[in-house]
Tab-separated table of C-alpha atoms in Angstrom:
chain	number	residue	atom	x	y	z
A	1	MET	CA	-0.039	0.066	-0.019
A	2	ALA	CA	1.215	3.455	-0.882
A	3	ALA	CA	3.317	5.647	1.805
A	4	SER	CA	0.718	7.631	4.606
A	5	LEU	CA	1.292	11.307	5.198
A	6	ARG	CA	-1.542	13.724	6.476
A	7	LEU	CA	-0.908	17.476	6.061
A	8	ARG	CA	-3.599	19.528	7.632
A	9	GLY	CA	-4.957	23.210	7.266
A	10	ALA	CA	-4.751	25.102	10.481
A	11	ALA	CA	-8.663	25.585	10.557
A	12	SER	CA	-10.664	23.965	7.938
A	13	GLY	CA	-8.759	20.429	8.268
A	14	LEU	CA	-8.182	20.874	4.185
A	15	LEU	CA	-5.937	18.353	2.839
A	16	TYR	CA	-3.933	20.908	0.321
A	17	TRP	CA	-0.307	21.231	-1.323
A	18	SER	CA	0.777	24.113	-3.345
A	19	ARG	CA	4.500	24.302	-4.729
A	20	ARG	CA	4.225	28.023	-3.497
A	21	GLN	CA	4.409	26.844	0.008
A	22	ARG	CA	7.394	25.609	1.570
A	23	PRO	CA	6.852	22.287	3.440
A	24	ALA	CA	8.199	21.606	7.244
A	25	ALA	CA	11.875	20.650	7.172
A	26	ALA	CA	11.187	17.174	8.315
A	27	SER	CA	8.119	16.661	5.668
A	28	LEU	CA	10.441	17.925	2.998
A	29	VAL	CA	13.086	15.157	3.989
A	30	ALA	CA	10.298	12.384	3.756
A	31	VAL	CA	9.119	13.207	0.656
A	32	CYS	CA	12.475	13.751	-0.964
A	33	SER	CA	13.675	10.301	0.321
A	34	ARG	CA	10.421	8.821	-0.926
A	35	SER	CA	11.398	10.467	-4.130
A	36	MET	CA	14.608	9.561	-5.175
A	37	ALA	CA	13.545	5.714	-4.262
A	38	SER	CA	10.302	5.781	-6.148
A	39	LYS	CA	11.283	6.691	-9.979
A	40	THR	CA	9.965	3.384	-11.034
A	41	PRO	CA	7.798	3.222	-14.610
A	42	VAL	CA	4.401	4.982	-14.112
A	43	GLY	CA	1.609	4.150	-16.385
A	44	PHE	CA	-0.075	6.964	-18.284
A	45	ILE	CA	-3.262	5.925	-20.048
A	46	GLY	CA	-4.626	8.478	-22.684
A	47	VAL	CA	-2.077	10.926	-23.898
A	48	GLY	CA	-4.690	13.314	-25.991
A	49	ASN	CA	-4.712	16.933	-25.685
A	50	MET	CA	-4.306	16.788	-22.122
A	51	GLY	CA	-2.682	13.644	-21.337
A	52	ASN	CA	0.212	14.291	-23.698
A	53	PRO	CA	1.870	17.482	-21.843
A	54	MET	CA	1.135	15.539	-18.580
A	55	ALA	CA	3.030	12.630	-19.409
A	56	LYS	CA	5.688	14.999	-20.692
A	57	ASN	CA	6.281	16.388	-17.278
A	58	LEU	CA	6.558	13.376	-15.353
A	59	MET	CA	9.326	12.638	-17.971
A	60	LYS	CA	10.599	16.137	-16.850
A	61	HIS	CA	10.681	14.636	-13.379
A	62	GLY	CA	12.692	11.448	-14.417
A	63	TYR	CA	9.709	9.185	-14.123
A	64	PRO	CA	10.056	6.340	-16.488
A	65	LEU	CA	6.525	5.595	-18.555
A	66	ILE	CA	4.581	2.917	-19.404
A	67	ILE	CA	2.178	4.449	-22.033
A	68	TYR	CA	-0.808	3.567	-23.991
A	69	ASP	CA	-3.645	5.197	-26.185
A	70	VAL	CA	-6.273	4.016	-27.994
A	71	PHE	CA	-5.015	6.125	-30.939
A	72	PRO	CA	-1.318	4.477	-31.923
A	73	ASP	CA	0.026	7.408	-33.582
A	74	ALA	CA	-0.495	9.467	-30.381
A	75	CYS	CA	2.191	7.301	-28.631
A	76	LYS	CA	4.494	7.987	-31.559
A	77	GLU	CA	6.369	10.893	-29.879
A	78	PHE	CA	6.762	8.739	-26.583
A	79	LEU	CA	7.695	5.527	-28.288
A	80	ASP	CA	10.858	8.344	-29.951
A	81	ALA	CA	11.916	9.248	-26.762
A	82	GLY	CA	12.097	5.802	-25.711
A	83	GLU	CA	9.407	5.324	-23.314
A	84	GLN	CA	7.456	1.878	-23.579
A	85	VAL	CA	4.501	1.932	-25.233
A	86	VAL	CA	2.014	-1.260	-24.672
A	87	SER	CA	-0.855	-2.362	-26.370
A	88	SER	CA	-3.424	-2.427	-23.989
A	89	PRO	CA	-4.520	-0.868	-20.415
A	90	ALA	CA	-4.057	-4.492	-19.094
A	91	ASP	CA	-0.355	-4.018	-20.448
A	92	VAL	CA	0.056	-0.848	-18.764
A	93	ALA	CA	-1.079	-2.634	-15.227
A	94	GLU	CA	1.435	-5.479	-15.821
A	95	LYS	CA	3.959	-3.365	-15.853
A	96	ALA	CA	3.425	-0.512	-13.488
A	97	ASP	CA	2.225	-0.251	-10.134
A	98	ARG	CA	1.073	3.704	-10.342
A	99	ILE	CA	-1.255	4.578	-13.171
A	100	ILE	CA	-2.552	7.693	-14.162
A	101	THR	CA	-5.676	7.633	-16.669
A	102	MET	CA	-6.502	10.815	-18.530
A	103	LEU	CA	-9.624	9.887	-20.812
A	104	PRO	CA	-12.718	11.970	-22.485
A	105	THR	CA	-15.504	10.225	-21.211
A	106	SER	CA	-17.288	7.684	-18.357
A	107	ILE	CA	-17.727	5.145	-21.038
A	108	ASN	CA	-13.613	5.431	-21.900
A	109	ALA	CA	-12.702	5.395	-18.284
A	110	ILE	CA	-15.263	2.110	-17.711
A	111	GLU	CA	-13.395	0.421	-20.778
A	112	ALA	CA	-10.030	1.485	-19.482
A	113	TYR	CA	-10.507	-0.220	-16.158
A	114	SER	CA	-13.071	-3.211	-16.539
A	115	GLY	CA	-12.975	-3.942	-20.284
A	116	ALA	CA	-11.655	-7.172	-21.868
A	117	ASN	CA	-7.932	-5.695	-21.698
A	118	GLY	CA	-8.589	-3.327	-19.055
A	119	ILE	CA	-6.405	-2.311	-15.788
A	120	LEU	CA	-8.306	-4.552	-13.507
A	121	LYS	CA	-7.238	-7.823	-15.822
A	122	LYS	CA	-3.848	-7.394	-14.720
A	123	VAL	CA	-3.659	-4.968	-11.654
A	124	LYS	CA	-1.177	-5.742	-8.713
A	125	LYS	CA	-2.433	-5.648	-5.335
A	126	GLY	CA	-0.953	-2.502	-3.844
A	127	SER	CA	-1.250	-0.354	-6.982
A	128	LEU	CA	-2.288	2.905	-7.227
A	129	LEU	CA	-4.466	4.113	-9.667
A	130	ILE	CA	-5.364	7.545	-10.272
A	131	ASP	CA	-8.452	8.921	-12.726
A	132	SER	CA	-7.701	12.235	-13.707
A	133	SER	CA	-10.572	12.145	-16.319
A	134	THR	CA	-13.778	14.180	-15.789
A	135	ILE	CA	-16.289	11.527	-14.924
A	136	ASP	CA	-19.740	11.134	-13.433
A	137	PRO	CA	-18.900	10.802	-9.736
A	138	MET	CA	-20.890	7.748	-9.463
A	139	ILE	CA	-19.059	5.713	-12.011
A	140	SER	CA	-15.835	7.017	-10.138
A	141	LYS	CA	-17.492	5.438	-6.950
A	142	GLU	CA	-18.000	1.828	-8.576
A	143	LEU	CA	-14.677	1.885	-10.422
A	144	ALA	CA	-13.115	2.284	-6.824
A	145	LYS	CA	-14.973	-0.577	-5.541
A	146	GLU	CA	-14.009	-2.544	-8.250
A	147	VAL	CA	-10.294	-1.643	-7.680
A	148	GLU	CA	-10.640	-2.353	-3.999
A	149	LYS	CA	-11.784	-5.982	-4.563
A	150	MET	CA	-8.383	-6.284	-6.527
A	151	GLY	CA	-6.311	-5.326	-3.590
A	152	ALA	CA	-5.477	-1.746	-4.968
A	153	VAL	CA	-6.341	2.070	-4.456
A	154	PHE	CA	-8.141	4.362	-6.836
A	155	MET	CA	-8.459	8.073	-6.798
A	156	ASP	CA	-10.556	10.415	-8.942
A	157	ALA	CA	-8.260	13.482	-9.464
A	158	PRO	CA	-9.518	15.605	-12.578
A	159	VAL	CA	-7.698	18.994	-13.266
A	160	SER	CA	-8.404	22.605	-13.942
A	161	GLY	CA	-6.491	24.525	-15.950
A	162	GLY	CA	-6.552	23.993	-19.509
A	163	VAL	CA	-3.892	22.783	-22.100
A	164	GLY	CA	-1.789	25.739	-21.439
A	165	ALA	CA	-1.562	24.930	-17.443
A	166	ALA	CA	-0.676	20.755	-18.595
A	167	ARG	CA	2.155	22.410	-20.768
A	168	SER	CA	3.551	24.850	-18.067
A	169	GLY	CA	2.769	22.066	-15.287
A	170	ASN	CA	0.167	24.238	-13.241
A	171	LEU	CA	-2.512	22.354	-13.110
A	172	THR	CA	-5.000	22.128	-10.256
A	173	PHE	CA	-5.886	18.780	-9.205
A	174	MET	CA	-8.967	18.077	-7.034
A	175	VAL	CA	-8.527	14.655	-5.415
A	176	GLY	CA	-10.826	12.316	-3.997
A	177	GLY	CA	-10.317	8.944	-2.100
A	178	VAL	CA	-8.573	7.388	0.864
A	179	GLU	CA	-7.081	10.168	2.901
A	180	GLU	CA	-4.099	8.042	4.023
A	181	GLU	CA	-3.251	7.773	0.407
A	182	PHE	CA	-3.185	11.762	-0.322
A	183	ALA	CA	0.619	12.168	-0.218
A	184	ALA	CA	1.349	9.042	-2.293
A	185	ALA	CA	-1.065	10.790	-4.995
A	186	GLN	CA	0.679	13.954	-4.532
A	187	GLU	CA	4.046	12.854	-5.329
A	188	LEU	CA	2.898	12.295	-8.954
A	189	LEU	CA	0.194	15.102	-9.531
A	190	GLY	CA	2.740	17.675	-7.891
A	191	CYS	CA	5.203	16.969	-11.095
A	192	MET	CA	1.871	18.146	-13.196
A	193	GLY	CA	0.481	20.522	-10.921
A	194	SER	CA	1.087	24.085	-9.006
A	195	ASN	CA	-1.906	23.080	-6.603
A	196	VAL	CA	-3.073	19.650	-5.286
A	197	VAL	CA	-6.224	19.828	-3.206
A	198	TYR	CA	-7.827	16.822	-1.477
A	199	CYS	CA	-11.778	16.903	-1.427
A	200	GLY	CA	-12.562	14.229	0.433
A	201	ALA	CA	-14.011	10.378	-0.334
A	202	VAL	CA	-13.751	9.018	-3.923
A	203	GLY	CA	-16.265	11.024	-6.235
A	204	THR	CA	-15.562	14.339	-4.477
A	205	GLY	CA	-12.929	15.302	-6.590
A	206	GLN	CA	-14.958	14.728	-9.754
A	207	ALA	CA	-17.877	16.804	-7.936
A	208	ALA	CA	-15.587	19.754	-7.135
A	209	LYS	CA	-14.831	19.501	-11.124
A	210	ILE	CA	-17.949	19.621	-12.279
A	211	CYS	CA	-19.009	22.501	-10.379
A	212	ASN	CA	-15.942	24.453	-11.554
A	213	ASN	CA	-16.560	23.678	-15.440
A	214	LEU	CA	-20.379	24.561	-14.496
A	215	LEU	CA	-19.430	28.066	-13.546
A	216	LEU	CA	-16.771	28.272	-16.435
A	217	ALA	CA	-19.463	27.232	-18.996
A	218	ILE	CA	-21.526	30.399	-17.707
A	219	SER	CA	-18.905	32.766	-17.413
A	220	MET	CA	-17.711	32.029	-20.589
A	221	ILE	CA	-20.869	32.487	-22.109
A	222	GLY	CA	-21.490	35.791	-20.491
A	223	THR	CA	-17.744	37.210	-21.600
A	224	ALA	CA	-18.667	36.486	-24.936
A	225	GLU	CA	-22.061	38.402	-25.013
A	226	ALA	CA	-20.463	41.117	-22.962
A	227	MET	CA	-17.922	41.306	-25.909
A	228	ASN	CA	-20.000	40.881	-28.622
A	229	LEU	CA	-22.631	43.244	-27.258
A	230	GLY	CA	-19.720	45.961	-26.701
A	231	ILE	CA	-18.284	45.395	-30.112
A	232	ARG	CA	-21.790	45.840	-31.844
A	233	LEU	CA	-22.044	49.383	-29.777
A	234	GLY	CA	-18.763	50.568	-31.489
A	235	LEU	CA	-16.323	49.363	-28.575
A	236	ASP	CA	-12.730	48.577	-29.636
A	237	PRO	CA	-12.761	44.624	-28.533
A	238	LYS	CA	-9.078	45.400	-26.718
A	239	LEU	CA	-10.396	48.139	-24.709
A	240	LEU	CA	-12.918	46.903	-23.469
A	241	ALA	CA	-11.403	43.595	-22.472
A	242	LYS	CA	-8.926	45.888	-20.763
A	243	ILE	CA	-12.041	47.624	-18.852
A	244	LEU	CA	-13.734	44.603	-17.926
A	245	ASN	CA	-10.506	43.409	-16.704
A	246	MET	CA	-10.062	46.214	-14.301
A	247	SER	CA	-13.558	46.553	-13.289
A	248	SER	CA	-16.157	43.750	-11.798
A	249	GLY	CA	-16.669	41.734	-14.423
A	250	ARG	CA	-13.283	40.450	-14.669
A	251	CYS	CA	-13.170	36.958	-14.746
A	252	TRP	CA	-10.741	33.981	-15.993
A	253	SER	CA	-12.793	33.841	-19.576
A	254	SER	CA	-12.189	37.555	-19.559
A	255	ASP	CA	-8.270	37.930	-18.477
A	256	THR	CA	-6.771	34.658	-19.460
A	257	TYR	CA	-8.660	33.083	-22.190
A	258	ASN	CA	-10.338	35.947	-23.950
A	259	PRO	CA	-12.884	34.069	-26.719
A	260	VAL	CA	-12.489	37.204	-29.065
A	261	PRO	CA	-10.039	36.920	-31.865
A	262	GLY	CA	-7.427	39.249	-31.898
A	263	VAL	CA	-7.524	40.233	-28.148
A	264	MET	CA	-4.948	38.018	-26.745
A	265	ASP	CA	-2.285	36.167	-28.085
A	266	GLY	CA	-1.778	31.925	-27.202
A	267	VAL	CA	-5.465	31.250	-26.650
A	268	PRO	CA	-7.621	29.325	-29.154
A	269	SER	CA	-9.392	32.184	-30.306
A	270	ALA	CA	-6.012	33.256	-31.863
A	271	ASN	CA	-5.899	30.103	-33.539
A	272	ASN	CA	-9.159	29.902	-35.353
A	273	TYR	CA	-10.314	27.901	-31.923
A	274	GLN	CA	-7.981	25.220	-32.514
A	275	GLY	CA	-6.605	23.135	-29.395
A	276	GLY	CA	-7.478	24.192	-26.115
A	277	PHE	CA	-10.978	22.451	-24.429
A	278	GLY	CA	-13.440	21.043	-27.154
A	279	THR	CA	-17.148	22.577	-27.399
A	280	THR	CA	-17.794	18.708	-27.353
A	281	LEU	CA	-16.348	18.127	-23.767
A	282	MET	CA	-17.534	21.163	-22.150
A	283	ALA	CA	-21.215	19.749	-23.591
A	284	LYS	CA	-20.255	16.284	-21.454
A	285	ASP	CA	-19.516	17.995	-18.596
A	286	LEU	CA	-22.255	20.376	-18.235
A	287	GLY	CA	-24.441	16.951	-18.896
A	288	LEU	CA	-22.772	15.395	-15.846
A	289	ALA	CA	-23.544	18.686	-13.551
A	290	GLN	CA	-26.983	18.403	-14.882
A	291	ASP	CA	-27.359	15.068	-14.215
A	292	SER	CA	-25.883	15.538	-10.502
A	293	ALA	CA	-28.754	18.589	-10.401
A	294	THR	CA	-31.325	16.497	-11.063
A	295	SER	CA	-30.107	13.806	-8.463
A	296	THR	CA	-29.705	16.393	-5.832
A	297	LYS	CA	-32.421	18.332	-6.712
A	298	SER	CA	-30.403	21.345	-7.238
A	299	PRO	CA	-31.695	24.217	-9.362
A	300	ILE	CA	-28.914	25.179	-12.122
A	301	LEU	CA	-31.272	27.318	-14.032
A	302	LEU	CA	-28.023	28.862	-15.847
A	303	GLY	CA	-26.173	25.940	-16.086
A	304	SER	CA	-29.098	24.371	-17.834
A	305	GLN	CA	-29.339	26.896	-20.473
A	306	ALA	CA	-25.405	27.031	-20.871
A	307	HIS	CA	-25.701	23.071	-21.225
A	308	GLN	CA	-28.612	23.575	-24.338
A	309	ILE	CA	-26.364	26.275	-26.265
A	310	TYR	CA	-23.260	23.941	-25.942
A	311	ARG	CA	-25.237	20.747	-27.480
A	312	LEU	CA	-26.913	23.138	-29.758
A	313	MET	CA	-23.427	24.396	-30.846
A	314	CYS	CA	-21.981	20.790	-31.252
A	315	ALA	CA	-25.260	20.323	-33.691
A	316	LYS	CA	-24.219	23.440	-35.459
A	317	GLY	CA	-20.427	22.567	-36.273
A	318	TYR	CA	-18.536	23.603	-33.440
A	319	ALA	CA	-17.824	20.126	-31.506
A	320	ASN	CA	-14.459	19.893	-32.171
A	321	LYS	CA	-13.394	23.813	-31.668
A	322	ASP	CA	-12.605	24.970	-28.332
A	323	PHE	CA	-15.457	25.956	-26.182
A	324	SER	CA	-14.468	29.893	-26.527
A	325	SER	CA	-15.948	29.453	-29.700
A	326	VAL	CA	-19.202	30.450	-28.209
A	327	PHE	CA	-18.214	33.861	-28.962
A	328	GLN	CA	-18.404	33.176	-32.850
A	329	PHE	CA	-21.455	31.344	-32.647
A	330	LEU	CA	-23.339	34.148	-30.974
A	331	ARG	CA	-22.048	36.406	-33.615
A	332	GLU	CA	-23.202	33.802	-36.308
A	333	GLU	CA	-26.564	33.368	-35.094
A	334	GLU	CA	-28.304	36.507	-35.646
A	335	THR	CA	-31.470	34.451	-34.546
A	336	PHE	CA	-30.962	35.038	-30.851
């Protein structure tokens, strides 16, 4: 079983790790000692837009990788770099006792873990399995039960920050699972993120991520609406963005990921909405939020509207574009 270490916040009891914090000397020694002895291969399943840079950051920290992706071409650069590429999730589990999965949907996660050639076919007792996909919290709980039957540990650890943060190693991880295993997960996740937060039991990481993306979708639509309105009223888009970002309307969608082409460099709106976080995935996450809201009888009036907007975008040809393309969608849909 993975090593145990408890880190507690002063008042809230929140387990939290940040690269900006300086650990106590004894803790630092413990972490460094474990890290020096633990550069054994790490399995990584799913090296798409997010998984690719995440896996590369593990490589930068000296971890040998066992790679699998359903699309072999996605693995080529890892193979060229000297990492092991295998033909199934089961093969990953046979060669590594710490595995990270980064997959698009609940169905993909179920297949990777419980499928005919899934992780559970060859998982070793004591293995640590970390799922960074964004999936239904109930699916995470079911997978955890199946993993536990095999004598292994499952933790859900979805991420926030997008492709840019994945590349720079500044993701935020929201972790759910056995509290005593948090430090073992943190050792790996800290190589890929600047914030690693323990949320509670299995499924709570997914719950936090779903709530975050619900708010993100609403704020992105709001930013797109405000920018579109201002432009049609004669305002220069860069000037309007500057004003919003020094005023009370400021948000991540306006100051870090602005949806208007020409306002910012290095974001999908500057590249015809290519890359980034796809509209299909945002629609999927909003569907998860809708399901959770229904099961908990929680009203999400704006969230439901956002879900319908992103579903409509998928039907109108925006499925493979970044979710910030909602600005382009609003510009083109005069009927609204």
